[in-house]
């Protein structure tokens, strides 16, 4: 493998002089801020919010560096993982020319973001056991392949990929391998975040939307080499994370113990939900899960989905997705919600 980031970055991005915000140009101490055309009088909100936020989110990065064991200069903070996904396309993929590889069935945004950026998607579908098809994947790579998307644990199949297979991709691909670990906290597998120094072509994505329970705040993270993080920083809007989100996230990051407790409870509930579902006659198969949801094959997905809706329970119908035929994707709820789901499914059996 010969990884050369300069061959991967789009020319226009390499040449780009990024926007320099007022808060970028000023360092040091000041009492009077007349540099950013803010409203000096205040705002209608307590806590003010009349000043632009830190464009680099240093306080959050310092806290995340401690929690994840990664230096701050290897961290990018995005407006959800979805912003990280979009920036990877804009930084590395020439519209109408380059291509990327996804391993379906997988998270839908890799494909939507590719379409928005006019980038060709190539599909190396998973094998029947939901593992990576390395032979197919290798055959799809050409000199215009810039990114390979690996979602592990994978949405919607819920499993993690074999570590050795992911390492094979990392060792043999000259482009960027993105490992989306949105569900890693629920997994038996170790994060690839500790491998950043091994692989210059690795980007790992995490999010606060799942185990951390902060989906509404919109905070995603990308971890990578300083060279790759520099590309992210060049492209992002100057103030991509608002002050309210920064304040609340900083507060939340003090509570690692509470999040660890959520994780223990959700993993235990996942196992309880899986064993309860085994006793429901419409359920044909429950796939092993390394995430906070279960992929469940049922005897009539459409009818059961609609029946649950009439009882005000919404799950995700994945029955028309390749390899997930006949399946519903069910997020692990609270104990009460899970019980209600099981009771309702049992009433469908007899209805
Ligand atoms: C695999 C995967 N990655 C990323 C996301 C989105 O993360 P965020 O809320 O940080 O944009 C999701 C959301 O469902 C997901 O399933």
Short mmCIF file of C-alpha atoms and ligand atoms in Angstrom, two decimals:
data_model
loop_
_atom_site.label_atom_id
_atom_site.label_comp_id
_atom_site.label_asym_id
_atom_site.label_seq_id
_atom_site.Cartn_x
_atom_site.Cartn_y
_atom_site.Cartn_z
CA UNK A 1 0.00 0.00 0.00
CA UNK A 2 1.27 3.49 -0.77
CA UNK A 3 -0.94 6.07 0.88
CA UNK A 4 -0.38 9.66 -0.24
CA UNK A 5 -2.94 12.13 1.03
CA UNK A 6 -1.88 14.76 -1.49
CA UNK A 7 -2.99 12.49 -4.33
CA UNK A 8 -6.38 12.09 -2.69
CA UNK A 9 -7.35 15.67 -1.83
CA UNK A 10 -9.31 17.45 -4.54
CA UNK A 11 -7.26 20.15 -6.28
CA UNK A 12 -9.74 22.92 -5.42
CA UNK A 13 -9.56 21.98 -1.74
CA UNK A 14 -5.75 21.81 -1.74
CA UNK A 15 -5.65 25.32 -3.25
CA UNK A 16 -8.45 26.65 -1.03
CA UNK A 17 -7.70 29.55 1.29
CA UNK A 18 -10.22 28.86 4.07
CA UNK A 19 -12.48 31.55 5.49
CA UNK A 20 -10.78 33.31 8.34
CA UNK A 21 -13.29 34.29 11.01
CA UNK A 22 -12.97 37.19 13.42
CA UNK A 23 -12.32 34.73 16.23
CA UNK A 24 -9.58 33.02 14.16
CA UNK A 25 -7.70 36.26 13.62
CA UNK A 26 -7.74 37.38 17.24
CA UNK A 27 -5.77 35.63 19.97
CA UNK A 28 -4.97 36.92 23.43
CA UNK A 29 -7.07 38.90 25.88
CA UNK A 30 -9.61 41.65 25.22
CA UNK A 31 -12.47 43.31 27.08
CA UNK A 32 -14.21 45.01 24.19
CA UNK A 33 -15.14 42.91 21.15
CA UNK A 34 -15.88 45.07 18.10
CA UNK A 35 -14.53 42.61 15.54
CA UNK A 36 -17.45 40.34 14.54
CA UNK A 37 -20.52 42.54 14.03
CA UNK A 38 -22.35 40.85 16.89
CA UNK A 39 -25.02 42.58 18.96
CA UNK A 40 -23.02 44.15 21.79
CA UNK A 41 -26.20 44.82 23.84
CA UNK A 42 -27.00 41.15 24.46
CA UNK A 43 -29.84 38.83 23.41
CA UNK A 44 -33.35 37.96 24.61
CA UNK A 45 -31.94 34.79 26.23
CA UNK A 46 -30.39 34.33 29.63
CA UNK A 47 -26.79 33.18 29.19
CA UNK A 48 -26.70 35.78 26.39
CA UNK A 49 -25.55 33.87 23.26
CA UNK A 50 -24.80 37.16 21.48
CA UNK A 51 -21.18 36.15 20.77
CA UNK A 52 -20.01 33.70 18.11
CA UNK A 53 -18.86 30.37 19.57
CA UNK A 54 -15.32 28.93 19.52
CA UNK A 55 -14.95 27.76 15.89
CA UNK A 56 -12.56 24.97 16.95
CA UNK A 57 -14.53 23.78 19.98
CA UNK A 58 -11.30 23.37 22.00
CA UNK A 59 -12.96 22.74 25.35
CA UNK A 60 -15.02 19.89 23.93
CA UNK A 61 -12.01 18.47 22.11
CA UNK A 62 -9.96 18.49 25.31
CA UNK A 63 -12.66 16.56 27.13
CA UNK A 64 -13.14 14.09 24.27
CA UNK A 65 -9.37 13.64 24.06
CA UNK A 66 -9.40 12.54 27.72
CA UNK A 67 -12.37 10.22 27.31
CA UNK A 68 -11.26 8.59 24.06
CA UNK A 69 -7.50 8.71 24.58
CA UNK A 70 -6.86 10.57 21.30
CA UNK A 71 -4.88 13.86 21.02
CA UNK A 72 -6.99 16.96 20.30
CA UNK A 73 -5.26 17.53 16.95
CA UNK A 74 -6.64 14.19 15.72
CA UNK A 75 -10.25 15.15 16.47
CA UNK A 76 -12.85 16.84 14.26
CA UNK A 77 -16.25 17.82 15.66
CA UNK A 78 -19.16 17.87 13.23
CA UNK A 79 -22.82 18.83 13.28
CA UNK A 80 -23.69 15.14 13.64
CA UNK A 81 -21.80 12.34 11.89
CA UNK A 82 -23.77 13.39 8.86
CA UNK A 83 -21.63 16.52 8.53
CA UNK A 84 -18.46 14.40 8.75
CA UNK A 85 -19.79 12.17 5.95
CA UNK A 86 -20.54 15.14 3.69
CA UNK A 87 -17.13 16.74 4.31
CA UNK A 88 -15.33 13.52 3.34
CA UNK A 89 -17.06 13.66 -0.05
CA UNK A 90 -16.33 17.33 -0.55
CA UNK A 91 -12.70 16.95 0.46
CA UNK A 92 -11.72 13.87 -1.46
CA UNK A 93 -14.20 13.05 -4.25
CA UNK A 94 -14.28 14.92 -7.56
CA UNK A 95 -17.93 15.14 -8.66
CA UNK A 96 -18.68 13.17 -11.83
CA UNK A 97 -15.28 11.47 -11.75
CA UNK A 98 -14.41 9.67 -8.51
CA UNK A 99 -16.17 6.77 -6.84
CA UNK A 100 -16.61 5.28 -3.37
CA UNK A 101 -17.52 1.80 -2.15
CA UNK A 102 -20.29 0.94 0.28
CA UNK A 103 -21.15 -2.51 1.69
CA UNK A 104 -24.95 -2.74 1.64
CA UNK A 105 -27.22 -3.17 3.43
CA UNK A 106 -25.80 -0.27 5.43
CA UNK A 107 -26.48 3.24 6.73
CA UNK A 108 -28.30 5.22 4.04
CA UNK A 109 -26.48 8.54 4.32
CA UNK A 110 -23.30 7.30 2.60
CA UNK A 111 -25.32 6.90 -0.57
CA UNK A 112 -27.49 10.02 -0.20
CA UNK A 113 -24.44 12.18 0.47
CA UNK A 114 -22.71 10.65 -2.57
CA UNK A 115 -25.71 11.55 -4.74
CA UNK A 116 -25.76 15.12 -3.40
CA UNK A 117 -22.07 15.44 -4.23
CA UNK A 118 -22.46 13.72 -7.64
CA UNK A 119 -20.09 10.89 -6.69
CA UNK A 120 -20.48 7.36 -8.05
CA UNK A 121 -21.40 4.64 -5.52
CA UNK A 122 -20.10 1.09 -6.00
CA UNK A 123 -21.69 -1.73 -4.00
CA UNK A 124 -19.85 -4.64 -2.46
CA UNK A 125 -22.92 -6.31 -0.92
CA UNK A 126 -22.42 -8.20 2.33
CA UNK A 127 -22.20 -12.00 2.30
CA UNK A 128 -25.17 -14.04 3.55
CA UNK A 129 -23.68 -14.06 7.06
CA UNK A 130 -23.59 -10.23 6.95
CA UNK A 131 -19.78 -10.14 6.74
CA UNK A 132 -17.67 -8.18 4.23
CA UNK A 133 -17.20 -9.66 0.75
CA UNK A 134 -13.50 -8.87 0.40
CA UNK A 135 -13.15 -10.38 -3.08
CA UNK A 136 -15.99 -8.30 -4.48
CA UNK A 137 -14.71 -5.23 -2.68
CA UNK A 138 -11.22 -5.58 -4.14
CA UNK A 139 -12.62 -6.06 -7.64
CA UNK A 140 -14.53 -2.79 -7.42
CA UNK A 141 -11.51 -0.64 -6.56
CA UNK A 142 -9.93 1.40 -9.36
CA UNK A 143 -7.68 4.45 -9.50
CA UNK A 144 -10.67 6.76 -8.92
CA UNK A 145 -11.86 5.00 -5.77
CA UNK A 146 -11.36 7.48 -2.93
CA UNK A 147 -13.32 6.15 0.05
CA UNK A 148 -14.48 2.79 1.40
CA UNK A 149 -17.33 3.04 3.94
CA UNK A 150 -17.37 0.39 6.67
CA UNK A 151 -20.11 0.61 9.28
CA UNK A 152 -19.27 -1.62 12.25
CA UNK A 153 -21.47 -2.46 14.13
CA UNK A 154 -23.53 -2.18 10.95
CA UNK A 155 -26.92 -0.54 10.61
CA UNK A 156 -29.34 -2.30 9.91
CA UNK A 157 -27.80 -5.79 10.26
CA UNK A 158 -26.63 -5.03 13.86
CA UNK A 159 -23.45 -7.15 13.65
CA UNK A 160 -19.79 -6.14 13.78
CA UNK A 161 -17.50 -7.13 10.93
CA UNK A 162 -14.58 -9.49 11.48
CA UNK A 163 -11.68 -7.38 12.69
CA UNK A 164 -9.26 -9.21 10.45
CA UNK A 165 -11.34 -8.36 7.35
CA UNK A 166 -11.35 -4.66 8.24
CA UNK A 167 -7.57 -4.80 8.76
CA UNK A 168 -7.20 -6.41 5.32
CA UNK A 169 -9.04 -3.44 3.76
CA UNK A 170 -6.95 -0.94 5.74
CA UNK A 171 -3.71 -2.65 4.70
CA UNK A 172 -4.51 -2.93 1.01
CA UNK A 173 -6.44 0.18 0.01
CA UNK A 174 -4.59 3.36 -1.01
CA UNK A 175 -7.61 5.58 -0.39
CA UNK A 176 -9.39 6.43 2.85
CA UNK A 177 -11.16 3.75 4.89
CA UNK A 178 -13.95 5.25 7.00
CA UNK A 179 -15.10 3.09 9.91
CA UNK A 180 -18.41 4.37 11.24
CA UNK A 181 -18.58 3.22 14.86
CA UNK A 182 -21.84 4.97 15.81
CA UNK A 183 -22.87 1.85 17.80
CA UNK A 184 -19.45 0.83 19.16
CA UNK A 185 -20.41 1.39 22.82
CA UNK A 186 -22.91 -1.48 22.61
CA UNK A 187 -20.45 -3.84 20.95
CA UNK A 188 -18.24 -6.67 22.17
CA UNK A 189 -15.60 -5.43 19.71
CA UNK A 190 -12.81 -2.99 20.42
CA UNK A 191 -12.87 0.40 18.67
CA UNK A 192 -10.43 1.03 15.81
CA UNK A 193 -9.70 4.42 17.41
CA UNK A 194 -6.58 2.91 19.03
CA UNK A 195 -5.25 2.02 15.55
CA UNK A 196 -5.01 5.60 14.26
CA UNK A 197 -1.24 5.67 14.57
CA UNK A 198 -1.01 2.38 12.60
CA UNK A 199 -3.07 3.46 9.60
CA UNK A 200 -2.62 6.87 7.90
CA UNK A 201 -5.67 6.09 5.72
CA UNK A 202 -8.07 5.51 8.64
CA UNK A 203 -10.99 7.73 9.66
CA UNK A 204 -13.07 6.56 12.63
CA UNK A 205 -16.46 8.19 13.24
CA UNK A 206 -18.26 8.31 16.60
CA UNK A 207 -21.39 10.18 17.64
CA UNK A 208 -23.10 11.44 20.79
CA UNK A 209 -26.49 10.46 19.29
CA UNK A 210 -26.57 6.86 20.50
CA UNK A 211 -25.01 5.71 23.82
CA UNK A 212 -24.64 9.31 24.99
CA UNK A 213 -28.34 9.97 24.40
CA UNK A 214 -27.79 13.38 22.78
CA UNK A 215 -29.28 12.93 19.31
CA UNK A 216 -31.01 16.32 19.52
CA UNK A 217 -27.78 18.25 20.09
CA UNK A 218 -26.18 17.07 16.82
CA UNK A 219 -22.61 16.21 17.62
CA UNK A 220 -20.53 13.77 15.60
CA UNK A 221 -16.80 13.16 15.72
CA UNK A 222 -14.17 12.08 13.22
CA UNK A 223 -10.78 10.80 14.41
CA UNK A 224 -7.91 10.69 11.92
CA UNK A 225 -4.34 11.77 11.13
CA UNK A 226 -3.56 15.49 11.43
CA UNK A 227 -3.37 15.71 7.62
CA UNK A 228 -6.90 14.39 7.21
CA UNK A 229 -8.25 16.52 10.08
CA UNK A 230 -6.73 19.58 8.35
CA UNK A 231 -8.92 18.84 5.31
CA UNK A 232 -12.03 18.65 7.50
CA UNK A 233 -11.16 21.98 9.13
CA UNK A 234 -10.58 23.69 5.81
CA UNK A 235 -14.03 22.76 4.53
CA UNK A 236 -16.33 23.08 7.55
CA UNK A 237 -18.43 26.23 8.02
CA UNK A 238 -16.59 28.48 10.51
CA UNK A 239 -19.07 28.07 13.35
CA UNK A 240 -20.48 24.61 12.70
CA UNK A 241 -21.25 23.83 16.36
CA UNK A 242 -23.49 26.36 18.13
CA UNK A 243 -22.77 27.72 21.60
CA UNK A 244 -25.86 26.07 23.12
CA UNK A 245 -24.70 22.67 21.89
CA UNK A 246 -21.14 23.33 23.06
CA UNK A 247 -22.36 24.31 26.55
CA UNK A 248 -24.65 21.32 26.93
CA UNK A 249 -22.16 18.83 25.51
CA UNK A 250 -19.46 20.02 27.91
CA UNK A 251 -21.85 19.50 30.78
CA UNK A 252 -22.79 16.01 29.52
CA UNK A 253 -19.17 14.93 29.02
CA UNK A 254 -18.70 15.20 32.81
CA UNK A 255 -21.08 12.25 33.21
CA UNK A 256 -19.24 9.28 31.75
CA UNK A 257 -20.38 7.07 34.64
CA UNK A 258 -24.05 7.72 33.85
CA UNK A 259 -23.49 6.87 30.19
CA UNK A 260 -21.73 3.64 31.15
CA UNK A 261 -24.77 2.75 33.20
CA UNK A 262 -27.07 3.44 30.19
CA UNK A 263 -24.89 1.16 28.11
CA UNK A 264 -25.02 -1.69 30.66
CA UNK A 265 -28.81 -1.35 30.94
CA UNK A 266 -29.41 -1.16 27.20
CA UNK A 267 -27.18 -4.17 26.48
CA UNK A 268 -29.00 -6.18 29.15
CA UNK A 269 -32.40 -5.05 27.83
CA UNK A 270 -31.31 -5.99 24.31
CA UNK A 271 -30.66 -9.54 25.45
CA UNK A 272 -33.96 -9.67 27.38
CA UNK A 273 -35.88 -8.29 24.41
CA UNK A 274 -34.25 -10.87 22.12
CA UNK A 275 -35.21 -13.72 24.40
CA UNK A 276 -38.80 -12.42 24.80
CA UNK A 277 -39.12 -12.12 21.02
CA UNK A 278 -38.19 -15.80 20.69
CA UNK A 279 -41.52 -16.62 22.34
CA UNK A 280 -43.56 -14.60 19.86
CA UNK A 281 -44.96 -16.83 17.11
CA UNK A 282 -44.74 -14.24 14.29
CA UNK A 283 -40.98 -13.94 14.88
CA UNK A 284 -38.93 -16.19 12.62
CA UNK A 285 -35.39 -15.06 13.38
CA UNK A 286 -33.57 -12.61 15.63
CA UNK A 287 -30.14 -11.70 14.34
CA UNK A 288 -27.28 -11.32 16.85
CA UNK A 289 -26.81 -7.66 17.79
CA UNK A 290 -23.79 -5.60 18.76
CA UNK A 291 -25.90 -2.41 18.73
CA UNK A 292 -28.89 -0.86 20.53
CA UNK A 293 -31.37 -2.37 18.08
CA UNK A 294 -32.41 -5.79 16.83
CA UNK A 295 -32.96 -6.93 13.27
CA UNK A 296 -35.92 -9.30 13.45
CA UNK A 297 -37.36 -11.45 10.67
CA UNK A 298 -41.11 -11.83 10.99
CA UNK A 299 -43.70 -13.77 8.99
CA UNK A 300 -45.44 -10.69 7.52
CA UNK A 301 -43.35 -7.55 8.01
CA UNK A 302 -45.69 -5.09 6.29
CA UNK A 303 -48.80 -6.26 8.17
CA UNK A 304 -47.00 -6.31 11.53
CA UNK A 305 -45.47 -2.89 10.94
CA UNK A 306 -48.92 -1.45 10.17
CA UNK A 307 -50.52 -3.26 13.11
CA UNK A 308 -47.93 -1.83 15.51
CA UNK A 309 -48.62 1.64 14.10
CA UNK A 310 -52.32 1.28 14.90
CA UNK A 311 -51.17 0.65 18.49
CA UNK A 312 -48.94 3.77 18.39
CA UNK A 313 -45.69 1.78 18.25
CA UNK A 314 -43.31 2.66 15.46
CA UNK A 315 -40.47 0.39 14.35
CA UNK A 316 -38.45 0.55 11.13
CA UNK A 317 -39.63 -1.53 8.22
CA UNK A 318 -36.51 -2.87 6.48
CA UNK A 319 -38.34 -5.65 4.65
CA UNK A 320 -37.52 -4.34 1.18
CA UNK A 321 -33.80 -3.89 1.89
CA UNK A 322 -31.44 -6.41 0.27
CA UNK A 323 -30.55 -9.32 2.64
CA UNK A 324 -33.10 -7.98 5.17
CA UNK A 325 -36.20 -9.29 3.36
CA UNK A 326 -39.06 -9.72 5.80
CA UNK A 327 -37.24 -7.87 8.58
CA UNK A 328 -38.14 -5.11 11.02
CA UNK A 329 -35.49 -3.09 12.83
CA UNK A 330 -36.44 -2.53 16.45
CA UNK A 331 -34.64 -0.07 18.72
CA UNK A 332 -34.23 -1.30 22.30
CA UNK A 333 -36.61 0.82 24.37
CA UNK A 334 -37.15 1.22 28.10
CA UNK A 335 -38.19 -1.95 29.96
CA UNK A 336 -41.83 -0.81 29.87
CA UNK A 337 -41.69 -0.01 26.15
CA UNK A 338 -40.15 -3.39 25.38
CA UNK A 339 -42.85 -5.16 27.39
CA UNK A 340 -45.57 -3.23 25.61
CA UNK A 341 -44.04 -4.15 22.25
CA UNK A 342 -43.99 -7.85 23.16
CA UNK A 343 -47.57 -7.77 24.50
CA UNK A 344 -48.77 -6.00 21.37
CA UNK A 345 -47.01 -8.48 19.07
CA UNK A 346 -48.74 -11.28 20.96
CA UNK A 347 -52.13 -9.67 20.35
CA UNK A 348 -51.31 -9.61 16.63
CA UNK A 349 -50.79 -13.38 16.79
CA UNK A 350 -54.34 -13.88 17.93
CA UNK A 351 -56.02 -11.04 16.02
C1 LIG B 1 -24.33 4.00 11.34
C2 LIG B 1 -24.77 5.38 11.64
N1 LIG B 1 -23.92 6.40 11.53
C3 LIG B 1 -24.29 7.66 11.79
C4 LIG B 1 -25.57 7.95 12.20
C5 LIG B 1 -25.96 9.38 12.43
O1 LIG B 1 -25.26 9.94 13.42
P1 LIG B 1 -25.47 11.49 13.81
O2 LIG B 1 -26.72 11.57 14.62
O3 LIG B 1 -24.24 11.80 14.58
O4 LIG B 1 -25.55 12.27 12.52
C6 LIG B 1 -26.50 6.93 12.34
C7 LIG B 1 -27.88 7.25 12.75
O5 LIG B 1 -28.78 6.46 12.78
C8 LIG B 1 -26.10 5.61 12.05
O6 LIG B 1 -26.96 4.59 12.14
#
